[in-house]
mmCIF file of C-alpha atoms and ligand atoms in Angstrom:
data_model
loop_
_atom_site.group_PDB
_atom_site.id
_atom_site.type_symbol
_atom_site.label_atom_id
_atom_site.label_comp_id
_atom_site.label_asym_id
_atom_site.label_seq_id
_atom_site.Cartn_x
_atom_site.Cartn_y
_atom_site.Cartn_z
ATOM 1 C CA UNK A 1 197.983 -0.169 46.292
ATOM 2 C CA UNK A 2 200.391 2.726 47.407
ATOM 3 C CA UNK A 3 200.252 5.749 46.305
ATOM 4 C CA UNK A 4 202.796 8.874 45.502
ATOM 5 C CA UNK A 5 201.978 11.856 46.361
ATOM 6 C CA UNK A 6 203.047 14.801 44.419
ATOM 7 C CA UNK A 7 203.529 18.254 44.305
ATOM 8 C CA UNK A 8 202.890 20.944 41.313
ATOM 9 C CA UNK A 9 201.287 23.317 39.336
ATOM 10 C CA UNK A 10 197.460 23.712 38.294
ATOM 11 C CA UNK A 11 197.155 24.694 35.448
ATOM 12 C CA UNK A 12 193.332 26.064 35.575
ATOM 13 C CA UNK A 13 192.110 26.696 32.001
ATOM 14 C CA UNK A 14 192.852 23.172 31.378
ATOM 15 C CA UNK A 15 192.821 21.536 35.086
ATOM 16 C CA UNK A 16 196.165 19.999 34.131
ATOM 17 C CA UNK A 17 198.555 18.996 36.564
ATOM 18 C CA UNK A 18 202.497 19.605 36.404
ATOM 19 C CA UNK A 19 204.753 17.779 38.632
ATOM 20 C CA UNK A 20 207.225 19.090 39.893
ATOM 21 C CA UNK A 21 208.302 16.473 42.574
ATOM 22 C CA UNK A 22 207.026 13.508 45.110
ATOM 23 C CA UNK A 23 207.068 14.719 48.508
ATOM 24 C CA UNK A 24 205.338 11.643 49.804
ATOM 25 C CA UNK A 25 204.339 7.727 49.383
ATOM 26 C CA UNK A 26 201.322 6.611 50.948
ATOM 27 C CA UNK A 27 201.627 2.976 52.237
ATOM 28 C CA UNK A 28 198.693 0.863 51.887
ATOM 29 C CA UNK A 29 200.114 -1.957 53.796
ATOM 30 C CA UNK A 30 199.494 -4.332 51.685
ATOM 31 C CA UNK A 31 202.016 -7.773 51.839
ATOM 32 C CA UNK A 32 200.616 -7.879 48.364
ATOM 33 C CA UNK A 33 201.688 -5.163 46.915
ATOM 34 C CA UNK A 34 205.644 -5.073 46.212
ATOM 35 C CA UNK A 35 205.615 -1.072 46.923
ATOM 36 C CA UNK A 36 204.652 -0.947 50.424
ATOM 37 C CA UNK A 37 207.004 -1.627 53.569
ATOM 38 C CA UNK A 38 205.248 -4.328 54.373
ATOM 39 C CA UNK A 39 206.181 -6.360 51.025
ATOM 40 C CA UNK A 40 208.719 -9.227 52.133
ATOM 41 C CA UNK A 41 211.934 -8.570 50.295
ATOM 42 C CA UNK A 42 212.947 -10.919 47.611
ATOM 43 C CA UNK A 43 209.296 -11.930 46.839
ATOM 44 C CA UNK A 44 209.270 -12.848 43.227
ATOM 45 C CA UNK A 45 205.068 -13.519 43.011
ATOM 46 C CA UNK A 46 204.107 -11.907 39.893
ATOM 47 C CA UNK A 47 200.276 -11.537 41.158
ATOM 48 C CA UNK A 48 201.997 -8.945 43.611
ATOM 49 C CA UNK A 49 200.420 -5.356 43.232
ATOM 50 C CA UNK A 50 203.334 -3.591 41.206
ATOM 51 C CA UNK A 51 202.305 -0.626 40.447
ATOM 52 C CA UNK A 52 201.838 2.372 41.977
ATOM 53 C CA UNK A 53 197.671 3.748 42.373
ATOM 54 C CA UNK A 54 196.572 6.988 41.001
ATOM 55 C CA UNK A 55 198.787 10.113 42.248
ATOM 56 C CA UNK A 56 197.568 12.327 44.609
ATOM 57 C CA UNK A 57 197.939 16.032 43.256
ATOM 58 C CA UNK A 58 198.332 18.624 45.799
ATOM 59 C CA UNK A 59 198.428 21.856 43.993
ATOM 60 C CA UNK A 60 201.723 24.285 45.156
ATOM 61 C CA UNK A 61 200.406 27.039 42.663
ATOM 62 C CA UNK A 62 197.861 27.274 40.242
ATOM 63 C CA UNK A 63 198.145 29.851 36.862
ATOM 64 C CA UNK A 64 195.250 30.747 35.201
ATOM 65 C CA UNK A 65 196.659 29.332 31.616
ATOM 66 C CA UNK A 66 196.860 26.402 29.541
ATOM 67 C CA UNK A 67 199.507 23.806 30.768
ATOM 68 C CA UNK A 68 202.504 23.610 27.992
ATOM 69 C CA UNK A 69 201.296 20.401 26.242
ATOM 70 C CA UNK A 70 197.804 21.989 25.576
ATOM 71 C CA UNK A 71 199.079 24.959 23.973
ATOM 72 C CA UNK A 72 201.598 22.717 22.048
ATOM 73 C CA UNK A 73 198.655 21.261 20.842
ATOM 74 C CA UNK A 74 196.898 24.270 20.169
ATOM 75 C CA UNK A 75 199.805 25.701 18.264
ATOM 76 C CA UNK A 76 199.928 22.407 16.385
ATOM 77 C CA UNK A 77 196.122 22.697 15.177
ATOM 78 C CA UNK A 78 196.317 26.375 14.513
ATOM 79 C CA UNK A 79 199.367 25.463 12.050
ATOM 80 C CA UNK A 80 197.058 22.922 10.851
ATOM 81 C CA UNK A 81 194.255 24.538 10.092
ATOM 82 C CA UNK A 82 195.916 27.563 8.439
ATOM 83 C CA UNK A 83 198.495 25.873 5.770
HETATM 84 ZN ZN1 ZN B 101 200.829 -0.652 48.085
HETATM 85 ZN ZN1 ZN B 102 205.252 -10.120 46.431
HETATM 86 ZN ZN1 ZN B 103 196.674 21.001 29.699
#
């Protein structure tokens, strides 16, 4: 299964990645698998691999915080907790 690879932002409190774009798509090769080159066009065989595989994160820059859905979250519970 092919793969994207994809660049971002660590954020390291909560090892949370944040895309910021796909530089890259690994080809597995696969005649299978209706993301890779190798995939004859117009194939319409639904056991064909369609998705892509887990993204590989290659960290740009890292900040030593909580990504912005964690402290959503965080603000969320705190509201929570004190109404
Ligand atoms: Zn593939
Ligand atoms: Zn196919
Ligand atoms: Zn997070």
């Amino acid at each position: 299964m092919c793969q994207q690879m994809a660049e971002g932002t660590r954020w390291t409190k909560c090892m949370h990645f944040q895309r910021h774009l796909v530089v890259a798509i690994v080809d597995c090769s696969l005649k299978t698998c209706s993301r890779s080159l190798q995939h004859p066009k117009g194939c319409r065989d639904p056991g064909c691999i369609q998705n892509f595989g887990e993204e590989i994160q290659k960290d740009v820059d890292s900040v030593d915080e909580y990504c912005f859905a964690c402290r959503a979250a965080q603000d969320r519970a705190r509201r929570n907790t004190s109404s």
